[in-house]
mmCIF file of C-alpha atoms in Angstrom:
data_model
loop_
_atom_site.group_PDB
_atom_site.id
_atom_site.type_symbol
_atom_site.label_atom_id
_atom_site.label_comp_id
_atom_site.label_asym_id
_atom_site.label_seq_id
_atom_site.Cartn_x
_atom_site.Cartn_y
_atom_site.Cartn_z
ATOM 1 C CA UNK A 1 91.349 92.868 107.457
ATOM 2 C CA UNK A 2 91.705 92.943 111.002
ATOM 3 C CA UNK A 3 94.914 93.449 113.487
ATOM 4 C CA UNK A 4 95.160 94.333 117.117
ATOM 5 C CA UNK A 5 97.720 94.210 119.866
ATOM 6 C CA UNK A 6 96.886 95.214 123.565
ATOM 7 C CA UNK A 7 99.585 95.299 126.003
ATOM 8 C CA UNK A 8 98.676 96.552 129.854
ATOM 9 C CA UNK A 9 97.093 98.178 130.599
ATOM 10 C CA UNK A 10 95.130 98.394 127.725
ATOM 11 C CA UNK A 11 94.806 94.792 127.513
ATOM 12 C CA UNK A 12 92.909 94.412 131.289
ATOM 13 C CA UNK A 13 90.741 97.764 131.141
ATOM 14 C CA UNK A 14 89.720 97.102 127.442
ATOM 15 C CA UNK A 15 89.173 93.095 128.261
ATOM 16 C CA UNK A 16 85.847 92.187 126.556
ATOM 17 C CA UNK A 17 85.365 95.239 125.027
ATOM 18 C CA UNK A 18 85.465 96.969 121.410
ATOM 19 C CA UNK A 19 89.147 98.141 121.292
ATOM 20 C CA UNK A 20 88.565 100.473 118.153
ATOM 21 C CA UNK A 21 85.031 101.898 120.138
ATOM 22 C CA UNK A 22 87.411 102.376 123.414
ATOM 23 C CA UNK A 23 90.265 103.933 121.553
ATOM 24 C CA UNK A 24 87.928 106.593 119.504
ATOM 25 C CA UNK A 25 86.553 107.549 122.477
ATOM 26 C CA UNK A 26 89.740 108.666 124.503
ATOM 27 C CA UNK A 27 90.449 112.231 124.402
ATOM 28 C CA UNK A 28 93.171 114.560 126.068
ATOM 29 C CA UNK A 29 95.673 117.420 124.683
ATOM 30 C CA UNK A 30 95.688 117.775 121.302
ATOM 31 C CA UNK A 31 99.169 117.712 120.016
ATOM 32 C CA UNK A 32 98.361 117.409 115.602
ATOM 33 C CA UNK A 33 94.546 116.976 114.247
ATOM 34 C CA UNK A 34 94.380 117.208 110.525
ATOM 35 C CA UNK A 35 90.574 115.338 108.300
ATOM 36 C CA UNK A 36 92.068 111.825 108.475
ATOM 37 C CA UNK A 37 94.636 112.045 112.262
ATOM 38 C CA UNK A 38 94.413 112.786 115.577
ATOM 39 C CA UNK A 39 97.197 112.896 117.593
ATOM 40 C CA UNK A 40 96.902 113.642 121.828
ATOM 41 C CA UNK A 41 98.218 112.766 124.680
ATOM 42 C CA UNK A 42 96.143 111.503 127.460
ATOM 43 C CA UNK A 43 96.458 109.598 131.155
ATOM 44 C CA UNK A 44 96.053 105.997 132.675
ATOM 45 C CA UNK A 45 97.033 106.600 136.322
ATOM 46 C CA UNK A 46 99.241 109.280 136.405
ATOM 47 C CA UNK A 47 101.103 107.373 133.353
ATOM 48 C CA UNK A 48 101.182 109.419 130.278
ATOM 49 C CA UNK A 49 100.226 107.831 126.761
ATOM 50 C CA UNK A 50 100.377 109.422 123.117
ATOM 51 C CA UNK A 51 97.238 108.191 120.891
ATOM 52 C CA UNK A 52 97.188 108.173 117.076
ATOM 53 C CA UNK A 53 93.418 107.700 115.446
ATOM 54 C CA UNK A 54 93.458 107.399 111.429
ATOM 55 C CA UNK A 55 89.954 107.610 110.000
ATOM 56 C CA UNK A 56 91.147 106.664 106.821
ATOM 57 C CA UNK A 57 93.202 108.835 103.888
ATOM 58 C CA UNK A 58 90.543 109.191 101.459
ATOM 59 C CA UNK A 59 91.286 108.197 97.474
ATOM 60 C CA UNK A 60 92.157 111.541 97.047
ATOM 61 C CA UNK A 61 95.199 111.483 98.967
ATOM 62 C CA UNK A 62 96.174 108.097 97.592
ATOM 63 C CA UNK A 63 95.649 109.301 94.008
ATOM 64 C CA UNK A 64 98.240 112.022 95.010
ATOM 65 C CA UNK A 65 100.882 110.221 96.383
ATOM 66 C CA UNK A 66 100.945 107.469 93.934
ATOM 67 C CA UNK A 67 100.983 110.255 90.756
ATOM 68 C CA UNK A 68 104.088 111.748 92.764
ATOM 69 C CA UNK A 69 105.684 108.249 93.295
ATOM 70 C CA UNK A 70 105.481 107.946 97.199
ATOM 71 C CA UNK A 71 103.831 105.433 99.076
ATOM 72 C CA UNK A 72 100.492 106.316 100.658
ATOM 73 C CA UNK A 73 100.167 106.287 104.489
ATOM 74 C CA UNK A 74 97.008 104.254 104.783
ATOM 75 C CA UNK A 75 96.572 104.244 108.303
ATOM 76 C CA UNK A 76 98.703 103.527 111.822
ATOM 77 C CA UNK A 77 100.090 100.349 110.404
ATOM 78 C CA UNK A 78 103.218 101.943 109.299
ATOM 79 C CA UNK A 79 104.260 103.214 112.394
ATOM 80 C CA UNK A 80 103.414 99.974 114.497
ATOM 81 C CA UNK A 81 105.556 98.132 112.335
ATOM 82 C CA UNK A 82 108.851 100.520 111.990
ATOM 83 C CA UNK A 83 108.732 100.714 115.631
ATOM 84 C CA UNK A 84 108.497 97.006 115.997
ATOM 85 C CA UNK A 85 111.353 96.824 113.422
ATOM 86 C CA UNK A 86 113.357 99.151 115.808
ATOM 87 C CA UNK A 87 113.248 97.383 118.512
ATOM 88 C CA UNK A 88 114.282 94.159 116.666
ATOM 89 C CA UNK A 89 117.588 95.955 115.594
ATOM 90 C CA UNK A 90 118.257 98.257 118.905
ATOM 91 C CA UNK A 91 117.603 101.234 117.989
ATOM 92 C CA UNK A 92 115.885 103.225 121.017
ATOM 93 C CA UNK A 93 112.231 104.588 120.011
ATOM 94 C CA UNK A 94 108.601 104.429 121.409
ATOM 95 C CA UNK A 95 107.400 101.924 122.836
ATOM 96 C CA UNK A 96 103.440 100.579 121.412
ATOM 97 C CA UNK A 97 100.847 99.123 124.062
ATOM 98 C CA UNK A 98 98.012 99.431 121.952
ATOM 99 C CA UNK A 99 97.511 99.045 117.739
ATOM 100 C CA UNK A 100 94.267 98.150 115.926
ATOM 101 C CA UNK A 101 93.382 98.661 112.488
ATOM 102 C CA UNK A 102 90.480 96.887 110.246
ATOM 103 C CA UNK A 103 88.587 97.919 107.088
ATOM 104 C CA UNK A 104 88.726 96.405 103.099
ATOM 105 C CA UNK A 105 88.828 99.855 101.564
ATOM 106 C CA UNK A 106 92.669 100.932 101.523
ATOM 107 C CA UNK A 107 90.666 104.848 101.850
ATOM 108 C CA UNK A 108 88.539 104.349 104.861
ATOM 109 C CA UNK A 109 90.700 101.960 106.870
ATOM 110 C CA UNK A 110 90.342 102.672 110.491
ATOM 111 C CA UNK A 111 93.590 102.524 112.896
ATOM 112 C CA UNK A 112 94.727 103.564 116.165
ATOM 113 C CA UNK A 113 98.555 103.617 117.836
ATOM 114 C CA UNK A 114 99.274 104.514 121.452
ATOM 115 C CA UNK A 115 102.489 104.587 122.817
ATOM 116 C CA UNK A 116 104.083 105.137 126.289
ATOM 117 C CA UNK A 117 104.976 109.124 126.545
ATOM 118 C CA UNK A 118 108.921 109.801 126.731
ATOM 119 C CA UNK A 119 110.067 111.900 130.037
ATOM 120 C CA UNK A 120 112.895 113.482 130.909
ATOM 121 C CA UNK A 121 114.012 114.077 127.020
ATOM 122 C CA UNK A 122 114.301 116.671 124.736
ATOM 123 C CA UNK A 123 114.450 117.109 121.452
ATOM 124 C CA UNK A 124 118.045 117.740 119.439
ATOM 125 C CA UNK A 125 116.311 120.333 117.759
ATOM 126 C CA UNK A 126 115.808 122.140 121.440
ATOM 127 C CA UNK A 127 118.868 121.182 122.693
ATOM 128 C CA UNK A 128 121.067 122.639 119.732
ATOM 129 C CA UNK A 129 119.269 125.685 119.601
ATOM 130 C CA UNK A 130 122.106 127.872 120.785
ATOM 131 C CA UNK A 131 125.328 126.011 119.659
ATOM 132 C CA UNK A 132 125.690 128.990 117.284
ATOM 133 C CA UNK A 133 126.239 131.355 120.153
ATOM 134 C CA UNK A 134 126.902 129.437 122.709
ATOM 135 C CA UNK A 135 129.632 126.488 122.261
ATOM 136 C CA UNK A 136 128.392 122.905 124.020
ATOM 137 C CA UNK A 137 131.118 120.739 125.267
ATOM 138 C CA UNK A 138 133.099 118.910 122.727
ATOM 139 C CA UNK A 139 132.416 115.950 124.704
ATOM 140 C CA UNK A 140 128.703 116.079 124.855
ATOM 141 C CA UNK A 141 128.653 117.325 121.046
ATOM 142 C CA UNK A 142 130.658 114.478 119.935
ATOM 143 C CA UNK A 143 129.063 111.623 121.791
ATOM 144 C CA UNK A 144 125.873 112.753 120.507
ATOM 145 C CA UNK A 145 127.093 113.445 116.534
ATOM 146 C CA UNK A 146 128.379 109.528 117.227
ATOM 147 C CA UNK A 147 124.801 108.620 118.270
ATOM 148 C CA UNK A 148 122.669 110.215 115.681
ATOM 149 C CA UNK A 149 125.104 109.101 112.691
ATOM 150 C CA UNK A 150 125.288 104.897 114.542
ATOM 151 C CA UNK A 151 121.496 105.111 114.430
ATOM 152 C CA UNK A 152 121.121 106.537 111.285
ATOM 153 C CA UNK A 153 123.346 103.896 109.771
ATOM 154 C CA UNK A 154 121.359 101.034 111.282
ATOM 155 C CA UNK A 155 118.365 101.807 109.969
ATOM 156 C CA UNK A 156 119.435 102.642 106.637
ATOM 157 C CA UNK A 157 121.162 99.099 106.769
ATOM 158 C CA UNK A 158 118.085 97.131 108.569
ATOM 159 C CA UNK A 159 115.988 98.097 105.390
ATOM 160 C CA UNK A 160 114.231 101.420 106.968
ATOM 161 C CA UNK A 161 113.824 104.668 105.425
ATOM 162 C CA UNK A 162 112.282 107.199 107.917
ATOM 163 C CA UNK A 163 111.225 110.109 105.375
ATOM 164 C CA UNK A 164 110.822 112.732 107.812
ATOM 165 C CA UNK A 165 114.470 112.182 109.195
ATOM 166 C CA UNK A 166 115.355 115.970 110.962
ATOM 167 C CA UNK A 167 117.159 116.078 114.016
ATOM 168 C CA UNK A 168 113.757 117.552 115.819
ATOM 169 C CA UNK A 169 112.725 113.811 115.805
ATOM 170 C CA UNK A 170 115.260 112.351 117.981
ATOM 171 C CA UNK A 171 114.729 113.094 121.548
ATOM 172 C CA UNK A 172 117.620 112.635 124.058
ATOM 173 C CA UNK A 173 117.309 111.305 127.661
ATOM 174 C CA UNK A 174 118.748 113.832 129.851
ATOM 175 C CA UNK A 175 120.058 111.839 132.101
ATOM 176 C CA UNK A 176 122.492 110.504 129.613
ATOM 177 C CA UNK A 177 123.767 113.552 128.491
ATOM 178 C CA UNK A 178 126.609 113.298 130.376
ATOM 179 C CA UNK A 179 127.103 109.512 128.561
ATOM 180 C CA UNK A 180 129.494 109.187 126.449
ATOM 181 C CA UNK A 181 126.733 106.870 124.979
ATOM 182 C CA UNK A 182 123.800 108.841 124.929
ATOM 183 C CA UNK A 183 120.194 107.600 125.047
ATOM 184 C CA UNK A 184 118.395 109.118 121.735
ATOM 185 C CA UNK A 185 115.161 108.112 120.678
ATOM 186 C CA UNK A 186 113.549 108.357 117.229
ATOM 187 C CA UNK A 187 109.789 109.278 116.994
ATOM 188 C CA UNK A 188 107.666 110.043 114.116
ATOM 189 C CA UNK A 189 107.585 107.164 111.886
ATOM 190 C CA UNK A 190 103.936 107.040 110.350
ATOM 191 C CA UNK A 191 105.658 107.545 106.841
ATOM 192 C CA UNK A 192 108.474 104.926 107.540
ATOM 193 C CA UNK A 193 109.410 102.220 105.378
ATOM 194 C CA UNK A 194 110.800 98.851 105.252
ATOM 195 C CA UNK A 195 112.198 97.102 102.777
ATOM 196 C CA UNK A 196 114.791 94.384 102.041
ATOM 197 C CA UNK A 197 117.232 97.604 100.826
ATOM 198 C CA UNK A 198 116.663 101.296 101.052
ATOM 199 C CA UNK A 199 117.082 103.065 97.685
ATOM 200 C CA UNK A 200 119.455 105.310 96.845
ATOM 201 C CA UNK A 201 117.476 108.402 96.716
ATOM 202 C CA UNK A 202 115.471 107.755 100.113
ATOM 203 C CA UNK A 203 118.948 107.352 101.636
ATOM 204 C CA UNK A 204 119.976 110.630 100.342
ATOM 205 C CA UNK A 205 116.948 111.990 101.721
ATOM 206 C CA UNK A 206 116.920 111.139 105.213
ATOM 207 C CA UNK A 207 120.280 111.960 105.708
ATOM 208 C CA UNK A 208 120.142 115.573 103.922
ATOM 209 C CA UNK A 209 117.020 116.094 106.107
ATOM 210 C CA UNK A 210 119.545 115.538 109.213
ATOM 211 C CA UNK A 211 121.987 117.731 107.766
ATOM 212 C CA UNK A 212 119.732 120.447 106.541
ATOM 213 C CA UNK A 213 117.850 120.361 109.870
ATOM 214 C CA UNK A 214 121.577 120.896 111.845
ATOM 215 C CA UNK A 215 122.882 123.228 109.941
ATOM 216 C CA UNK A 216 122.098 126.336 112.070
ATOM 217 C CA UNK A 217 123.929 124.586 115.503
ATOM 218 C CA UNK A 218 127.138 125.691 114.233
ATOM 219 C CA UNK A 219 128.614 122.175 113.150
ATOM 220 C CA UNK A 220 131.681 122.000 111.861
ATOM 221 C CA UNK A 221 133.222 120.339 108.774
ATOM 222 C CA UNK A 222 135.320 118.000 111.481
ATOM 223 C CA UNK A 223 131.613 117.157 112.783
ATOM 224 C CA UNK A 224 130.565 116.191 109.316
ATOM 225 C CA UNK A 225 133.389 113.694 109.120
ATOM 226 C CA UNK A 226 132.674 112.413 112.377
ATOM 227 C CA UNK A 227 128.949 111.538 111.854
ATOM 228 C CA UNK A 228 129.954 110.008 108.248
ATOM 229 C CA UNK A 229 131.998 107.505 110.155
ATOM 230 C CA UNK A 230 129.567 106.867 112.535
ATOM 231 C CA UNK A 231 126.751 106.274 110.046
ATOM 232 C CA UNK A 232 128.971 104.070 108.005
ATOM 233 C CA UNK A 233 130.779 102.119 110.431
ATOM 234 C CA UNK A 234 133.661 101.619 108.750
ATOM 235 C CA UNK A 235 137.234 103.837 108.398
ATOM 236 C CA UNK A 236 136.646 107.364 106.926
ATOM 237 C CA UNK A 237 138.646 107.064 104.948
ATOM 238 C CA UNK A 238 137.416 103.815 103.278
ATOM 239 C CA UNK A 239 133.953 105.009 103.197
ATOM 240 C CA UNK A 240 134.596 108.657 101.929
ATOM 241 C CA UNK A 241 137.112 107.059 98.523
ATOM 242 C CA UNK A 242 133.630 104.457 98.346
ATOM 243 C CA UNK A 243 130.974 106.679 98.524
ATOM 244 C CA UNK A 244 132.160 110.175 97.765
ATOM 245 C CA UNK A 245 129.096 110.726 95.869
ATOM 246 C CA UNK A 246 126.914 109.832 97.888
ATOM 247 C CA UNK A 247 127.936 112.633 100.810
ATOM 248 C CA UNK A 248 128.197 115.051 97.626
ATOM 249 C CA UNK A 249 124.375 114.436 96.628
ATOM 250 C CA UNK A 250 123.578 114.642 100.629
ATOM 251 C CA UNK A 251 125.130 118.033 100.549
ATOM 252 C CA UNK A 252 123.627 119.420 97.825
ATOM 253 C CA UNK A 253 119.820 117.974 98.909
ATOM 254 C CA UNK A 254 120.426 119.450 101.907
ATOM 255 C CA UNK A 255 121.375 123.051 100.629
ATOM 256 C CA UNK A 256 118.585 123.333 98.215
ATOM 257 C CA UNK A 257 116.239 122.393 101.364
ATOM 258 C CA UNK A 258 118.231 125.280 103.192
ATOM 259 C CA UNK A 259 117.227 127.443 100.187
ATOM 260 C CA UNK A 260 113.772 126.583 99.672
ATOM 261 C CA UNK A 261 112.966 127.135 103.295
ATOM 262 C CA UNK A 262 115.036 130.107 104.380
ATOM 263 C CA UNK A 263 115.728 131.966 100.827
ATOM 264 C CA UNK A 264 119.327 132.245 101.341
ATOM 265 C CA UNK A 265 122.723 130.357 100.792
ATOM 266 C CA UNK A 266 123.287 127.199 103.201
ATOM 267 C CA UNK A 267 126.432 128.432 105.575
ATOM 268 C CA UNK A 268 127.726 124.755 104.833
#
């Protein structure tokens, strides 16, 4: 098996060349290296680029996953692909301009990702720091709750489950902020997946990750309501006599996660 995409300027300064050799050899600031992934950021001029390398999972880690029932990450494939899937649907994310991968053995596949760096944005997680103490405008709070949930909610109805879903990985382009529709992208989607329908319990999951992950900015039952009718896109009040189970097993996912990571009781 063999797959590669190069888009400029990859595609002119790697022309002729072994794209898996020239990606393995770039190098700049290390952002996450674990055995198998490297992840950096590095510059073409002056342009700034994030690079993914996989050297393969190992059988060990497949082994694992599969006696837990997930799907393995294999290699860079599974971001490439969400990300194209995004952009089919329009939902804002990164942007790939260079994806190889080749190898037989699903443990020592080799892959590489780079994507076009983000400016000007910052992270929910950053930006909703100090909505506990410090109240943000209902406008910008709103328009934003209205984002997230509408983005959410087309994924989850495209087929795509992102599996680390916390607000920390959507990043907001400041210059929007002001919008009342602002510009959030999603990031982080190596353990993605796509399928013709997302089950129920990796629907629950991503969205009691989002709740879990906001539930120190100091939102408000009112802002609960308003992202459920944003992620639905239908009346609240339709949805919420549908699906009232649903948004009780979201609740309850997310307040055990509250538990498990902070040792105390959820304040939602």
């Amino acid at each position: 098996m063999c797959e590669i995409m190069l888009d400029s300027p990859f595609r002119e300064r790697w022309a002729g060349r072994d794209p898996f050799a020239e990606a393995f050899h770039l190098d700049g600031e290390s952002f996450r290296k674990v055995k198998s992934r490297h992840t950096f950021r590095f510059e073409i001029g002056g342009k700034g680029y994030f690079a993914k390398l996989h050297q393969g999972c190992g059988w060990k880690e497949i082994c694992k996953n599969l006696l837990q029932f997930k799907r393995p990450v294999l290699g860079a494939d599974n971001e490439y692909h969400a990300l194209l899937h995004l952009k089919r649907i329009g939902v804002d994310t990164m942007t790939p301009r260079a994806y190889g991968m080749r190898g037989k053995n699903p443990a020592r596949l080799q892959s590489f990702l780079i994507t076009e760096e983000l400016t000007d944005v910052v992270s929910l997680e950053d930006l909703c720091r100090d909505w506990k103490e410090k109240t943000p405008e209902f406008r910008l709070k709103s328009a934003l709750i209205r984002k997230l949930g509408g983005m959410t909610g087309k994924m989850h109805r495209s087929g795509l489950n992102h599996r680390d879903c916390y607000i920390c990985h959507f990043l907001l382009k400041k210059a929007t902020a002001s919008s009342p529709d602002p510009v959030l992208h999603v990031i982080d989607l190596h353990r993605a997946e796509i399928r013709g329908r997302v089950p129920y319990r990796y629907l629950v999951k991503d969205v009691a990750g989002l709740f879990f992950s906001a539930m120190d900015t100091g939102i408000t039952s009112r802002d609960i309501l308003r992202f459920i009718r944003a992620y639905s896109a239908r009346p609240l009040r339709q949805e919420l006599a549908g699906n009232r189970g649903f948004y009780a097993d979201v609740r309850k996912a997310a307040r055990k996660l509250y538990r498990k990571e902070f040792s105390k009781v959820a304040p939602l």
